[in-house]
Amino acid sequence: MAAEERPDIPAALPASTLRRVCDPAAFDFATTDELAAIDGFIGQDRALDAIRFGARIKQPGFNLFALGPEGSGRLTAIRAILEKQASTEPCGEDWVYVNNFDHPHKPRAIRLAKGLAITFRDAMVELIDDLRITVPGQFETDDYRSRRRVIDEEFEGSQQGAFEALREKVAAENIAILRTPMGFALAPLKGGKVIKPEEFEALPEDERSRIQARLEALNGELEEVIHQLPRIEKERRNRIRELNAGIAEIAIGSSIAVTAERFRDIAAIQDFLNAAKHNLIKNVALFLAEGTDNPESPFPAITRPTMDDPRFAAFMVNVFAAAEDDGAPAAEAPCAPIVHEKNPTLGNLIGRVEHLAQMGALVTNFLLIKPGALHRANGGYLVLDARRVLTEPFAWDALKRTLKSGSITITSPGAEVSPVRTISLEPEPIPADIKVVLFGEPMLYYLLVQLDPEFSELFKVQADFDTEIKHSDDSVRLYARLIASIAKSKEVRPIDRTGVARLIEEAIRAADDSERISLRIGHVADLIHEADFWAASNGRDTVNADDVEQAVAERRRRRDRIRERGQEAIERGTVLIDTDGEQIGQVNGLSVLDLGNTRFGRPTRITARVRMGTGKIVDIEREVDLGGPLHSKGVFILSSYLATRFALNRPMSLWASIAFEQSYGGVDGDSASSTELYALLSALAEVPLRQDLAITGSVNQLGQVQAIGGVNEKIEGFYDLCRARGLTGRQGVLIPVSNVKHLMLRADVAEAAADGRFHIYPVTTIDEGIALLTGRPAGARQPDGSYPDGSINALVDQRLRAFAERRRAFGADHDGDGREPREGV
């Protein structure tokens, strides 16, 4: 009886089960132009309902996290639903920052209705522009000049009167008042002329003493007069200031009253205008530093625009956040903002205070306060990539702080880390009314739930995007419409029915399951773009199956360098892999290398060696820290399988070693545990294993072969090597029977199987697999606990029994306690 016909050996799978083919004849359209674009997303009802719920509920903490892999359409779905919801909600409000005249380092925030921010800013510019012209004009009138002249003459007369009285008094005593570079001084006169020092020294002693005494007495009076001058000047300035304030009150007060009337219902603007009025009157000299275009004016002409003139910066308005005005009244304009911040740094998120370099120093003012995404999205929705937020310093904490406090506070990164605080602007926080939508990978979501206790309180709505949809006739038709929608939105060539069928096959392949279709829309869209390119290169007006196939092949070729180099090393004999013949304790395992944008299978030689021992199975990969925990778990499971099957009534007297030959990187996963067990059974039974077969599958303690991942890539990896060396018709791969539903092999592999040149064997148990690999029956345990003579299990049992007997005898001859002697003894 041929091996393939024995009941204990599984038959090879028929080619029809190796690849699900999408029949173009099942479609009733010629090209995608005939299909209606799909309204929404297929297979994502749960996630879409969650987004709608999260967008509509207004309670605190019900922010949204959309979790799904890249390319699942999560961002597109978020935008579509938020835009629809935002269209029913009013626009956000305007916010401005103005100067705080009492505390300049704490600018005030003012909330305004839509469109009023720019109106208010322009009104203040217009006000200052008017004052720059009218105020200097008020100080050029005859009335002002005459009143100013009266004050000047009054105080000038007071100064001169005091000096004249003293001058007459000292002149009567032949003493003069002199003005020197050091101030005023007294000097004696003789004949109307100042006595020179040498002449003064030549005078008689009594006369010198008399003059000196009189000079000292008059000098006190002179100092008294001089000390009165600053007081008189101060009084003059105060009188002039009062005069200027009175004049300014008329010009400034009337202009501000006009501006205030425009915003009479807004208390915050009224308060600001009152403070600005008092400050302008107090600093009316700002306007007197320039004048009008009158050539006869004593003041220079205005040459600098108000917005650019630093003297008037304190009276300007910083339009911080303004809703776009579409001409409709605020109450009638449904347009809640939706902001997608792609670079969520701390400054881009919560705003920042910028600085200017002046004279070697950094200066700032409230006009340099810039809004962040939270301000622009206030009253609407903010969409953020969770990974980007988490990788930006301080951004995640700032976002949580805003959501918890309900206000947006602008802080600088320096203030977050520096132990030294410097005086800087502290803008008034702005109340936050924002729905935050994060999107990211599922693993990121679950890590945040586990590691950040605040996360679940702030993001209570989870929108979980599915990665695949169940394959059915209805889902295939929907997927065809989805492909049509993508083609139309991307403005590529129409895709005919053969092209659509081929794209659906690739979507099934991407799902790693022949009963599912991948919902990673980004992957399909990219493939459509590439197929469209090749259709254009081939001079076709529509995209067909050949174009899609070429796109798939070219994509594989672009990414295939590493796989080709690995296979080349096997073909040249650098890496030892047999694809024919038989060997004891040696088997071909299969692994998958995932390099991000490409994944491929690679055969690996696994060997096992056995001898008498104490029941220890050495995992060489683990011993040298190359084996991961899952791989070690698989080794422990196969150890348990051996012990419970063959050593129920006696000690496990085995020492075995298992190695992945020529493996120089880490090994993890349990998908090779059945392969390792086959090698061990072969080494124990001393029966060779077929080298034209490769194996994948994990094993449990009951000897059942379990499903693994990457089954398609593993099969194709061994097939490519066998094809390169020449297919013999006996080569193939053993896979778990539970992986049959995951098969979506390349067309050339399925064709080779159909022709009988390559085989895929579904295996349920270790017994089935060992029978296929050795050509001998595995053998079932008989009522007396033994196995049929000549079976693999019988040979293994006999070998282990022999080990146990030799160990017992060996122990009795050496130290009497059954222990294995130490090395070197």
PDB file of N, CA and C in Angstrom, residues 375-424:
ATOM      1  N   HIS A 375      -6.767  75.605  20.802  1.00  0.00           N
ATOM      2  CA  HIS A 375      -7.499  76.863  20.648  1.00  0.00           C
ATOM      3  C   HIS A 375      -8.278  76.877  19.331  1.00  0.00           C
ATOM      4  N   ARG A 376      -7.626  76.408  18.265  1.00  0.00           N
ATOM      5  CA  ARG A 376      -8.297  76.434  16.958  1.00  0.00           C
ATOM      6  C   ARG A 376      -9.481  75.471  16.922  1.00  0.00           C
ATOM      7  N   ALA A 377      -9.384  74.394  17.707  1.00  0.00           N
ATOM      8  CA  ALA A 377     -10.466  73.403  17.715  1.00  0.00           C
ATOM      9  C   ALA A 377     -11.498  73.673  18.791  1.00  0.00           C
ATOM     10  N   ASN A 378     -11.324  74.731  19.565  1.00  0.00           N
ATOM     11  CA  ASN A 378     -12.238  75.009  20.672  1.00  0.00           C
ATOM     12  C   ASN A 378     -13.664  75.175  20.153  1.00  0.00           C
ATOM     13  N   GLY A 379     -14.589  74.468  20.782  1.00  0.00           N
ATOM     14  CA  GLY A 379     -15.963  74.463  20.312  1.00  0.00           C
ATOM     15  C   GLY A 379     -16.229  73.402  19.276  1.00  0.00           C
ATOM     16  N   GLY A 380     -15.191  72.592  18.958  1.00  0.00           N
ATOM     17  CA  GLY A 380     -15.350  71.562  17.937  1.00  0.00           C
ATOM     18  C   GLY A 380     -14.558  70.322  18.277  1.00  0.00           C
ATOM     19  N   TYR A 381     -13.772  69.835  17.315  1.00  0.00           N
ATOM     20  CA  TYR A 381     -13.131  68.539  17.425  1.00  0.00           C
ATOM     21  C   TYR A 381     -11.647  68.653  17.086  1.00  0.00           C
ATOM     22  N   LEU A 382     -10.834  67.970  17.889  1.00  0.00           N
ATOM     23  CA  LEU A 382      -9.394  67.919  17.658  1.00  0.00           C
ATOM     24  C   LEU A 382      -8.997  66.471  17.423  1.00  0.00           C
ATOM     25  N   VAL A 383      -8.370  66.192  16.272  1.00  0.00           N
ATOM     26  CA  VAL A 383      -7.962  64.842  15.891  1.00  0.00           C
ATOM     27  C   VAL A 383      -6.446  64.747  15.998  1.00  0.00           C
ATOM     28  N   LEU A 384      -5.967  63.735  16.722  1.00  0.00           N
ATOM     29  CA  LEU A 384      -4.532  63.605  16.976  1.00  0.00           C
ATOM     30  C   LEU A 384      -4.094  62.156  16.804  1.00  0.00           C
ATOM     31  N   ASP A 385      -2.882  61.987  16.294  1.00  0.00           N
ATOM     32  CA  ASP A 385      -2.236  60.678  16.247  1.00  0.00           C
ATOM     33  C   ASP A 385      -1.668  60.400  17.637  1.00  0.00           C
ATOM     34  N   ALA A 386      -2.165  59.374  18.300  1.00  0.00           N
ATOM     35  CA  ALA A 386      -1.775  59.107  19.686  1.00  0.00           C
ATOM     36  C   ALA A 386      -0.272  58.878  19.819  1.00  0.00           C
ATOM     37  N   ARG A 387       0.318  58.173  18.879  1.00  0.00           N
ATOM     38  CA  ARG A 387       1.752  57.890  18.982  1.00  0.00           C
ATOM     39  C   ARG A 387       2.568  59.179  18.914  1.00  0.00           C
ATOM     40  N   ARG A 388       2.165  60.088  18.044  1.00  0.00           N
ATOM     41  CA  ARG A 388       2.903  61.341  17.927  1.00  0.00           C
ATOM     42  C   ARG A 388       2.768  62.185  19.191  1.00  0.00           C
ATOM     43  N   VAL A 389       1.579  62.201  19.771  1.00  0.00           N
ATOM     44  CA  VAL A 389       1.395  62.974  21.005  1.00  0.00           C
ATOM     45  C   VAL A 389       2.269  62.407  22.117  1.00  0.00           C
ATOM     46  N   LEU A 390       2.308  61.096  22.218  1.00  0.00           N
ATOM     47  CA  LEU A 390       3.060  60.459  23.301  1.00  0.00           C
ATOM     48  C   LEU A 390       4.560  60.631  23.140  1.00  0.00           C
ATOM     49  N   THR A 391       5.039  60.786  21.926  1.00  0.00           N
ATOM     50  CA  THR A 391       6.481  60.920  21.716  1.00  0.00           C
ATOM     51  C   THR A 391       6.970  62.358  21.799  1.00  0.00           C
ATOM     52  N   GLU A 392       6.050  63.320  21.874  1.00  0.00           N
ATOM     53  CA  GLU A 392       6.460  64.712  22.005  1.00  0.00           C
ATOM     54  C   GLU A 392       6.585  65.078  23.490  1.00  0.00           C
ATOM     55  N   PRO A 393       7.715  65.666  23.899  1.00  0.00           N
ATOM     56  CA  PRO A 393       7.898  65.996  25.320  1.00  0.00           C
ATOM     57  C   PRO A 393       6.787  66.917  25.835  1.00  0.00           C
ATOM     58  N   PHE A 394       6.223  66.555  26.965  1.00  0.00           N
ATOM     59  CA  PHE A 394       5.234  67.335  27.712  1.00  0.00           C
ATOM     60  C   PHE A 394       3.866  67.425  27.034  1.00  0.00           C
ATOM     61  N   ALA A 395       3.744  66.961  25.777  1.00  0.00           N
ATOM     62  CA  ALA A 395       2.484  67.151  25.052  1.00  0.00           C
ATOM     63  C   ALA A 395       1.355  66.326  25.675  1.00  0.00           C
ATOM     64  N   TRP A 396       1.630  65.065  26.030  1.00  0.00           N
ATOM     65  CA  TRP A 396       0.589  64.195  26.565  1.00  0.00           C
ATOM     66  C   TRP A 396       0.070  64.741  27.897  1.00  0.00           C
ATOM     67  N   ASP A 397       0.984  65.155  28.769  1.00  0.00           N
ATOM     68  CA  ASP A 397       0.556  65.710  30.059  1.00  0.00           C
ATOM     69  C   ASP A 397      -0.247  66.994  29.868  1.00  0.00           C
ATOM     70  N   ALA A 398       0.166  67.829  28.912  1.00  0.00           N
ATOM     71  CA  ALA A 398      -0.562  69.076  28.667  1.00  0.00           C
ATOM     72  C   ALA A 398      -1.965  68.797  28.149  1.00  0.00           C
ATOM     73  N   LEU A 399      -2.107  67.788  27.287  1.00  0.00           N
ATOM     74  CA  LEU A 399      -3.431  67.434  26.770  1.00  0.00           C
ATOM     75  C   LEU A 399      -4.330  66.936  27.898  1.00  0.00           C
ATOM     76  N   LYS A 400      -3.812  66.065  28.736  1.00  0.00           N
ATOM     77  CA  LYS A 400      -4.620  65.558  29.854  1.00  0.00           C
ATOM     78  C   LYS A 400      -4.972  66.680  30.825  1.00  0.00           C
ATOM     79  N   ARG A 401      -4.014  67.582  31.075  1.00  0.00           N
ATOM     80  CA  ARG A 401      -4.278  68.691  31.996  1.00  0.00           C
ATOM     81  C   ARG A 401      -5.405  69.573  31.470  1.00  0.00           C
ATOM     82  N   THR A 402      -5.424  69.790  30.164  1.00  0.00           N
ATOM     83  CA  THR A 402      -6.481  70.602  29.562  1.00  0.00           C
ATOM     84  C   THR A 402      -7.838  69.925  29.694  1.00  0.00           C
ATOM     85  N   LEU A 403      -7.886  68.617  29.425  1.00  0.00           N
ATOM     86  CA  LEU A 403      -9.157  67.903  29.492  1.00  0.00           C
ATOM     87  C   LEU A 403      -9.667  67.808  30.921  1.00  0.00           C
ATOM     88  N   LYS A 404      -8.764  67.675  31.881  1.00  0.00           N
ATOM     89  CA  LYS A 404      -9.198  67.577  33.286  1.00  0.00           C
ATOM     90  C   LYS A 404      -9.638  68.922  33.844  1.00  0.00           C
ATOM     91  N   SER A 405      -8.905  69.981  33.512  1.00  0.00           N
ATOM     92  CA  SER A 405      -9.205  71.303  34.079  1.00  0.00           C
ATOM     93  C   SER A 405     -10.293  72.038  33.314  1.00  0.00           C
ATOM     94  N   GLY A 406     -10.500  71.674  32.062  1.00  0.00           N
ATOM     95  CA  GLY A 406     -11.487  72.378  31.258  1.00  0.00           C
ATOM     96  C   GLY A 406     -11.019  73.741  30.794  1.00  0.00           C
ATOM     97  N   SER A 407      -9.715  73.977  30.803  1.00  0.00           N
ATOM     98  CA  SER A 407      -9.171  75.255  30.329  1.00  0.00           C
ATOM     99  C   SER A 407      -7.820  75.010  29.688  1.00  0.00           C
ATOM    100  N   ILE A 408      -7.476  75.897  28.751  1.00  0.00           N
ATOM    101  CA  ILE A 408      -6.223  75.780  28.018  1.00  0.00           C
ATOM    102  C   ILE A 408      -5.239  76.797  28.589  1.00  0.00           C
ATOM    103  N   THR A 409      -4.183  76.302  29.184  1.00  0.00           N
ATOM    104  CA  THR A 409      -3.174  77.161  29.784  1.00  0.00           C
ATOM    105  C   THR A 409      -1.885  77.054  28.981  1.00  0.00           C
ATOM    106  N   ILE A 410      -1.376  78.207  28.555  1.00  0.00           N
ATOM    107  CA  ILE A 410      -0.149  78.233  27.761  1.00  0.00           C
ATOM    108  C   ILE A 410       1.051  78.213  28.699  1.00  0.00           C
ATOM    109  N   THR A 411       1.895  77.196  28.533  1.00  0.00           N
ATOM    110  CA  THR A 411       3.136  77.113  29.287  1.00  0.00           C
ATOM    111  C   THR A 411       4.276  76.851  28.313  1.00  0.00           C
ATOM    112  N   SER A 412       5.484  77.153  28.737  1.00  0.00           N
ATOM    113  CA  SER A 412       6.653  76.930  27.895  1.00  0.00           C
ATOM    114  C   SER A 412       7.379  75.685  28.355  1.00  0.00           C
ATOM    115  N   PRO A 413       8.089  75.002  27.450  1.00  0.00           N
ATOM    116  CA  PRO A 413       8.856  73.819  27.867  1.00  0.00           C
ATOM    117  C   PRO A 413       9.885  74.155  28.943  1.00  0.00           C
ATOM    118  N   GLY A 414      10.474  75.344  28.864  1.00  0.00           N
ATOM    119  CA  GLY A 414      11.462  75.729  29.865  1.00  0.00           C
ATOM    120  C   GLY A 414      10.868  75.802  31.253  1.00  0.00           C
ATOM    121  N   ALA A 415       9.642  76.302  31.341  1.00  0.00           N
ATOM    122  CA  ALA A 415       8.995  76.406  32.645  1.00  0.00           C
ATOM    123  C   ALA A 415       8.685  75.030  33.220  1.00  0.00           C
ATOM    124  N   GLU A 416       8.552  74.020  32.334  1.00  0.00           N
ATOM    125  CA  GLU A 416       8.230  72.683  32.811  1.00  0.00           C
ATOM    126  C   GLU A 416       9.418  72.014  33.489  1.00  0.00           C
ATOM    127  N   VAL A 417      10.638  72.341  33.047  1.00  0.00           N
ATOM    128  CA  VAL A 417      11.808  71.603  33.541  1.00  0.00           C
ATOM    129  C   VAL A 417      12.777  72.464  34.327  1.00  0.00           C
ATOM    130  N   SER A 418      12.758  73.781  34.145  1.00  0.00           N
ATOM    131  CA  SER A 418      13.757  74.625  34.789  1.00  0.00           C
ATOM    132  C   SER A 418      13.412  74.871  36.251  1.00  0.00           C
ATOM    133  N   PRO A 419      14.391  74.700  37.157  1.00  0.00           N
ATOM    134  CA  PRO A 419      14.126  75.010  38.578  1.00  0.00           C
ATOM    135  C   PRO A 419      14.099  76.504  38.847  1.00  0.00           C
ATOM    136  N   VAL A 420      14.587  77.310  37.891  1.00  0.00           N
ATOM    137  CA  VAL A 420      14.623  78.757  38.043  1.00  0.00           C
ATOM    138  C   VAL A 420      13.492  79.355  37.222  1.00  0.00           C
ATOM    139  N   ARG A 421      12.630  80.132  37.864  1.00  0.00           N
ATOM    140  CA  ARG A 421      11.506  80.745  37.176  1.00  0.00           C
ATOM    141  C   ARG A 421      11.852  82.179  36.831  1.00  0.00           C
ATOM    142  N   THR A 422      11.627  82.543  35.591  1.00  0.00           N
ATOM    143  CA  THR A 422      11.841  83.912  35.138  1.00  0.00           C
ATOM    144  C   THR A 422      10.493  84.564  34.888  1.00  0.00           C
ATOM    145  N   ILE A 423      10.474  85.887  34.988  1.00  0.00           N
ATOM    146  CA  ILE A 423       9.233  86.622  34.747  1.00  0.00           C
ATOM    147  C   ILE A 423       8.945  86.615  33.257  1.00  0.00           C
ATOM    148  N   SER A 424       7.824  86.096  32.899  1.00  0.00           N
ATOM    149  CA  SER A 424       7.410  86.056  31.502  1.00  0.00           C
ATOM    150  C   SER A 424       5.903  86.261  31.456  1.00  0.00           C
TER     151      SER A 424
END
